């Protein structure tokens, strides 16, 4: 079974927190445009300190003061997701999008939420947007590859995994997943090569070692059914 990792919101704690998406240090006035919107620095401080209950409480105060603050809705949704309140997470992400926020991390996290819920078609559509908004970010292409793979669109999955690795070759999970895609395509030679190279570079990377053993079992005829049902590990 595939698993997914949420994209954390990039934070730098100085006096205030600066996110990777465009966020300023002071709360905005009501009815401001998206380009002018900011989130409350104290609310973001608790998000950066991983005090999620307090971050939720303070972001709700910000939204109560200005319900049109798309950034605050996004940050609140992220905090809800970390504590496992996924219905609230989804609702806040949808509000942020409805208010015009087009941040790649927002669409990435929404896509991962859909993947976790088994909504692979929705996940694919949203992760395509994440990749368009953040084409230089390897995680957008990697997670889009996971969505394609879940849907059996192996050619597209391979393309996105390779693109992610061209951006950042130092991704053992992406390399391991690429090996699994190769195996599902029936290309056992390339799968074996990918996993053997990964084990050679990172000897203690267990998923690649396990997949090599599974592949040997499949090749010897010890596993019935299609390769994708043979138990290959995608990401740990």
Short mmCIF file of C-alpha atoms in Angstrom, two decimals:
data_model
loop_
_atom_site.label_atom_id
_atom_site.label_comp_id
_atom_site.label_asym_id
_atom_site.label_seq_id
_atom_site.Cartn_x
_atom_site.Cartn_y
_atom_site.Cartn_z
CA UNK A 1 0.00 0.00 0.00
CA UNK A 2 1.23 3.46 -0.84
CA UNK A 3 1.61 5.97 1.92
CA UNK A 4 1.98 9.71 1.72
CA UNK A 5 3.75 12.41 3.64
CA UNK A 6 2.29 15.82 4.20
CA UNK A 7 4.30 18.75 2.99
CA UNK A 8 5.26 20.86 5.96
CA UNK A 9 4.88 24.59 5.69
CA UNK A 10 8.36 26.04 5.53
CA UNK A 11 8.99 28.20 8.57
CA UNK A 12 11.87 30.33 9.79
CA UNK A 13 11.59 31.52 13.38
CA UNK A 14 13.29 34.86 13.92
CA UNK A 15 11.11 37.53 15.47
CA UNK A 16 8.25 36.39 13.26
CA UNK A 17 7.86 33.36 11.00
CA UNK A 18 8.41 33.57 7.27
CA UNK A 19 6.67 30.88 5.19
CA UNK A 20 7.90 29.61 1.83
CA UNK A 21 4.68 30.98 0.38
CA UNK A 22 4.51 34.80 0.36
CA UNK A 23 3.62 35.76 3.91
CA UNK A 24 4.47 39.01 5.65
CA UNK A 25 4.95 39.62 9.34
CA UNK A 26 1.88 41.69 10.19
CA UNK A 27 -1.85 40.94 10.07
CA UNK A 28 -3.62 42.51 7.13
CA UNK A 29 -6.53 44.91 7.07
CA UNK A 30 -9.96 43.53 6.26
CA UNK A 31 -10.98 43.23 2.61
CA UNK A 32 -7.37 43.30 1.44
CA UNK A 33 -6.38 41.66 -1.83
CA UNK A 34 -4.51 38.33 -1.81
CA UNK A 35 -1.19 39.99 -2.65
CA UNK A 36 -1.61 42.23 0.40
CA UNK A 37 -2.84 39.53 2.75
CA UNK A 38 -0.70 38.36 5.61
CA UNK A 39 -1.28 36.07 8.54
CA UNK A 40 -0.93 36.87 12.20
CA UNK A 41 2.73 36.45 13.30
CA UNK A 42 1.83 35.09 16.73
CA UNK A 43 -0.58 32.52 15.28
CA UNK A 44 2.14 31.47 12.84
CA UNK A 45 4.67 31.36 15.67
CA UNK A 46 2.69 28.62 17.42
CA UNK A 47 2.34 26.78 14.13
CA UNK A 48 6.10 26.89 13.71
CA UNK A 49 6.61 25.72 17.28
CA UNK A 50 4.28 22.78 16.54
CA UNK A 51 1.84 23.85 19.26
CA UNK A 52 -1.07 22.97 17.04
CA UNK A 53 -3.96 23.40 19.51
CA UNK A 54 -2.82 26.94 20.22
CA UNK A 55 -2.15 27.56 16.53
CA UNK A 56 -5.69 26.43 15.74
CA UNK A 57 -7.16 28.66 18.44
CA UNK A 58 -5.26 31.73 17.30
CA UNK A 59 -5.91 31.20 13.59
CA UNK A 60 -9.61 30.90 14.31
CA UNK A 61 -9.42 34.28 16.02
CA UNK A 62 -7.71 35.74 12.94
CA UNK A 63 -10.42 34.32 10.69
CA UNK A 64 -13.17 35.54 12.98
CA UNK A 65 -11.72 39.03 12.57
CA UNK A 66 -11.29 38.65 8.80
CA UNK A 67 -13.10 35.68 7.20
CA UNK A 68 -11.58 36.60 3.81
CA UNK A 69 -8.00 35.94 4.91
CA UNK A 70 -7.10 33.04 2.62
CA UNK A 71 -3.68 32.51 4.18
CA UNK A 72 -5.18 32.11 7.63
CA UNK A 73 -7.64 29.51 6.30
CA UNK A 74 -4.76 27.60 4.72
CA UNK A 75 -2.65 27.67 7.89
CA UNK A 76 -5.65 26.64 9.99
CA UNK A 77 -6.34 23.74 7.64
CA UNK A 78 -2.73 22.62 7.86
CA UNK A 79 -2.87 22.64 11.67
CA UNK A 80 -6.13 20.67 11.63
CA UNK A 81 -4.52 18.10 9.36
CA UNK A 82 -1.54 17.57 11.64
CA UNK A 83 -3.82 16.76 14.58
CA UNK A 84 -5.93 14.41 12.47
CA UNK A 85 -9.05 16.57 12.05
CA UNK A 86 -9.24 15.99 8.32
CA UNK A 87 -12.81 17.12 7.69
CA UNK A 88 -11.92 20.52 9.10
CA UNK A 89 -8.64 20.46 7.19
CA UNK A 90 -10.45 19.89 3.90
CA UNK A 91 -13.00 22.60 4.63
CA UNK A 92 -10.32 25.19 5.36
CA UNK A 93 -8.30 24.31 2.27
CA UNK A 94 -11.43 24.68 0.15
CA UNK A 95 -12.15 28.07 1.71
CA UNK A 96 -8.59 29.21 1.00
CA UNK A 97 -8.88 28.14 -2.63
CA UNK A 98 -12.30 29.76 -2.94
CA UNK A 99 -10.75 33.01 -1.72
CA UNK A 100 -8.14 32.88 -4.48
CA UNK A 101 -5.06 31.39 -2.82
CA UNK A 102 -2.95 29.56 -5.40
CA UNK A 103 0.02 28.39 -3.33
CA UNK A 104 1.67 25.15 -4.51
CA UNK A 105 1.96 23.84 -0.94
CA UNK A 106 -1.77 24.28 -0.41
CA UNK A 107 -2.57 22.16 -3.47
CA UNK A 108 0.10 19.63 -2.53
CA UNK A 109 -1.36 19.12 0.93
CA UNK A 110 -4.89 18.97 -0.47
CA UNK A 111 -3.75 16.35 -2.97
CA UNK A 112 -2.15 14.27 -0.23
CA UNK A 113 -5.35 14.48 1.78
CA UNK A 114 -7.29 13.15 -1.20
CA UNK A 115 -4.74 10.35 -1.62
CA UNK A 116 -5.11 9.35 2.01
CA UNK A 117 -8.87 9.24 1.52
CA UNK A 118 -8.55 7.06 -1.57
CA UNK A 119 -9.84 9.83 -3.87
CA UNK A 120 -7.20 9.22 -6.51
CA UNK A 121 -8.93 11.10 -9.34
CA UNK A 122 -9.32 14.23 -7.22
CA UNK A 123 -5.77 13.82 -5.94
CA UNK A 124 -4.40 13.65 -9.46
CA UNK A 125 -6.20 16.80 -10.55
CA UNK A 126 -5.07 18.77 -7.52
CA UNK A 127 -1.49 17.52 -7.64
CA UNK A 128 -1.28 18.53 -11.29
CA UNK A 129 -2.04 22.06 -10.13
CA UNK A 130 0.63 21.77 -7.43
CA UNK A 131 3.16 20.72 -10.07
CA UNK A 132 2.14 23.61 -12.33
CA UNK A 133 2.43 26.13 -9.50
CA UNK A 134 5.64 24.64 -8.14
CA UNK A 135 7.37 23.10 -11.16
CA UNK A 136 10.79 23.40 -9.54
CA UNK A 137 9.69 21.55 -6.39
CA UNK A 138 10.57 17.83 -6.50
CA UNK A 139 7.85 16.90 -4.01
CA UNK A 140 5.07 18.09 -6.32
CA UNK A 141 6.19 15.76 -9.11
CA UNK A 142 6.94 12.87 -6.74
CA UNK A 143 3.49 12.91 -5.18
CA UNK A 144 1.86 13.32 -8.58
CA UNK A 145 3.77 10.19 -9.58
CA UNK A 146 2.24 8.38 -6.58
CA UNK A 147 -1.24 9.49 -7.64
CA UNK A 148 -0.71 8.33 -11.21
CA UNK A 149 0.66 5.02 -9.99
CA UNK A 150 -2.34 4.39 -7.78
CA UNK A 151 -4.56 4.88 -10.78
CA UNK A 152 -2.48 2.52 -12.91
CA UNK A 153 -1.24 5.31 -15.19
CA UNK A 154 2.29 3.94 -15.08
CA UNK A 155 3.76 5.86 -18.02
CA UNK A 156 2.74 9.18 -16.43
CA UNK A 157 3.92 7.97 -13.02
CA UNK A 158 7.32 7.11 -14.43
CA UNK A 159 7.58 10.48 -16.16
CA UNK A 160 6.79 12.43 -12.98
CA UNK A 161 9.11 10.32 -10.82
CA UNK A 162 11.97 10.88 -13.27
CA UNK A 163 11.23 14.61 -13.36
CA UNK A 164 11.31 14.76 -9.57
CA UNK A 165 14.67 13.01 -9.54
CA UNK A 166 16.10 15.31 -12.20
CA UNK A 167 15.28 18.22 -9.91
CA UNK A 168 16.70 16.48 -6.83
CA UNK A 169 18.56 13.19 -7.39
CA UNK A 170 19.09 12.68 -3.64
CA UNK A 171 15.64 11.24 -2.92
CA UNK A 172 15.81 7.60 -1.86
CA UNK A 173 12.02 7.34 -1.56
CA UNK A 174 11.54 8.62 -5.10
CA UNK A 175 14.18 6.27 -6.46
CA UNK A 176 12.65 3.33 -4.64
CA UNK A 177 9.19 4.24 -5.91
CA UNK A 178 10.54 4.54 -9.45
CA UNK A 179 11.82 0.98 -9.07
CA UNK A 180 8.34 -0.14 -8.04
CA UNK A 181 6.86 1.58 -11.10
CA UNK A 182 9.35 -0.20 -13.32
CA UNK A 183 8.41 -3.51 -11.71
CA UNK A 184 4.70 -2.84 -12.22
CA UNK A 185 5.43 -2.14 -15.86
CA UNK A 186 7.10 -5.54 -16.05
CA UNK A 187 10.52 -3.99 -16.56
CA UNK A 188 12.28 -6.11 -13.94
CA UNK A 189 15.77 -5.30 -15.26
CA UNK A 190 15.40 -1.57 -14.67
CA UNK A 191 13.67 -2.15 -11.34
CA UNK A 192 16.49 -4.39 -10.16
CA UNK A 193 19.09 -1.90 -11.37
CA UNK A 194 17.41 0.99 -9.58
CA UNK A 195 17.14 -0.88 -6.28
CA UNK A 196 20.64 -2.36 -6.46
CA UNK A 197 22.16 1.06 -7.07
CA UNK A 198 20.13 2.49 -4.18
CA UNK A 199 21.26 -0.27 -1.82
CA UNK A 200 24.85 0.24 -2.95
CA UNK A 201 24.69 3.94 -2.08
CA UNK A 202 22.55 3.62 1.06
CA UNK A 203 23.10 0.11 2.49
CA UNK A 204 20.66 0.57 5.37
CA UNK A 205 17.74 1.69 3.16
CA UNK A 206 15.45 -1.23 3.97
CA UNK A 207 12.64 -0.72 1.39
CA UNK A 208 15.00 -1.26 -1.55
CA UNK A 209 16.42 -4.42 0.02
CA UNK A 210 12.93 -5.73 0.67
CA UNK A 211 11.84 -4.94 -2.88
CA UNK A 212 14.81 -6.80 -4.33
CA UNK A 213 13.77 -9.86 -2.34
CA UNK A 214 10.14 -9.49 -3.47
CA UNK A 215 11.27 -9.08 -7.07
CA UNK A 216 13.30 -12.25 -6.88
CA UNK A 217 10.24 -14.05 -5.53
CA UNK A 218 8.07 -12.68 -8.36
CA UNK A 219 10.61 -13.60 -11.04
CA UNK A 220 10.89 -17.11 -9.72
CA UNK A 221 7.13 -17.55 -10.11
CA UNK A 222 6.45 -17.60 -6.39
CA UNK A 223 3.91 -14.76 -6.58
CA UNK A 224 0.62 -14.98 -8.38
CA UNK A 225 -1.16 -12.04 -9.92
CA UNK A 226 0.01 -8.78 -11.44
CA UNK A 227 3.25 -7.14 -10.23
CA UNK A 228 1.34 -4.30 -8.57
CA UNK A 229 -0.34 -6.83 -6.26
CA UNK A 230 2.94 -8.44 -5.26
CA UNK A 231 3.65 -6.24 -2.27
CA UNK A 232 6.38 -3.89 -3.49
CA UNK A 233 7.13 -1.17 -0.97
CA UNK A 234 6.88 2.32 -2.40
CA UNK A 235 7.79 4.63 0.46
CA UNK A 236 8.45 3.66 4.09
#
